[in-house]
Amino acid sequence: QVQLVESGGGSVQAGGSLRLSCKASGIGSTFSRKSMAWFRQVSGKEREGVAAISSGFNTMYADSVKGRFTVSRDDFENTLYLDMNRLKPEDTAKYYCARSRGLYGSVTMAESEYNVWGPGTQVTVSS
């Protein structure tokens, strides 16, 4: 069974940086053949896509994070990353990584295309 575990969350002041990691493990990980994505959710609000990367390394970002966040992947280490710079208080949320259902798909942040999720890591940005 594939598992995803996020790390790297924490508290930071506005303007600061954090790097989130998402390690995939388990039988049949097929990490390199899957699109991966980061989502975030504020309590009481819907989960939203933040960034995604396909197996072919195509990337996609939410407008709110373009130019500040960078998604990347290391297929040898089965790890997904999210580098977050110039953080804002509105970036405060629980961040989740997710693995796509299909293989070699197009890059997407459609939540319905992802079927394996990590437990999340909290990011808090203070003003």
PDB file of C-alpha atoms in Angstrom, residues 3-4 56 59 61 72 77 85 87 100 106 113:
ATOM      1  CA  GLN A   3       1.768   5.982   1.705  1.00  0.00           C
ATOM      2  CA  LEU A   4       2.580   9.682   1.459  1.00  0.00           C
ATOM      3  CA  GLY A  56       7.153  14.570 -17.538  1.00  0.00           C
ATOM      4  CA  THR A  59       4.198  22.145 -13.770  1.00  0.00           C
ATOM      5  CA  TYR A  61       0.444  26.676 -10.160  1.00  0.00           C
ATOM      6  CA  SER A  72       9.759  19.796  -7.935  1.00  0.00           C
ATOM      7  CA  GLU A  77      14.129   9.442  -3.811  1.00  0.00           C
ATOM      8  CA  ASN A  85       9.121  31.916  -0.739  1.00  0.00           C
ATOM      9  CA  LEU A  87       5.180  33.726   2.305  1.00  0.00           C
ATOM     10  CA  SER A 100      -2.652  10.883  -9.259  1.00  0.00           C
ATOM     11  CA  SER A 106      -1.261  15.604 -18.076  1.00  0.00           C
ATOM     12  CA  GLU A 113      -7.681  13.034 -10.385  1.00  0.00           C
TER      13      GLU A 113
END
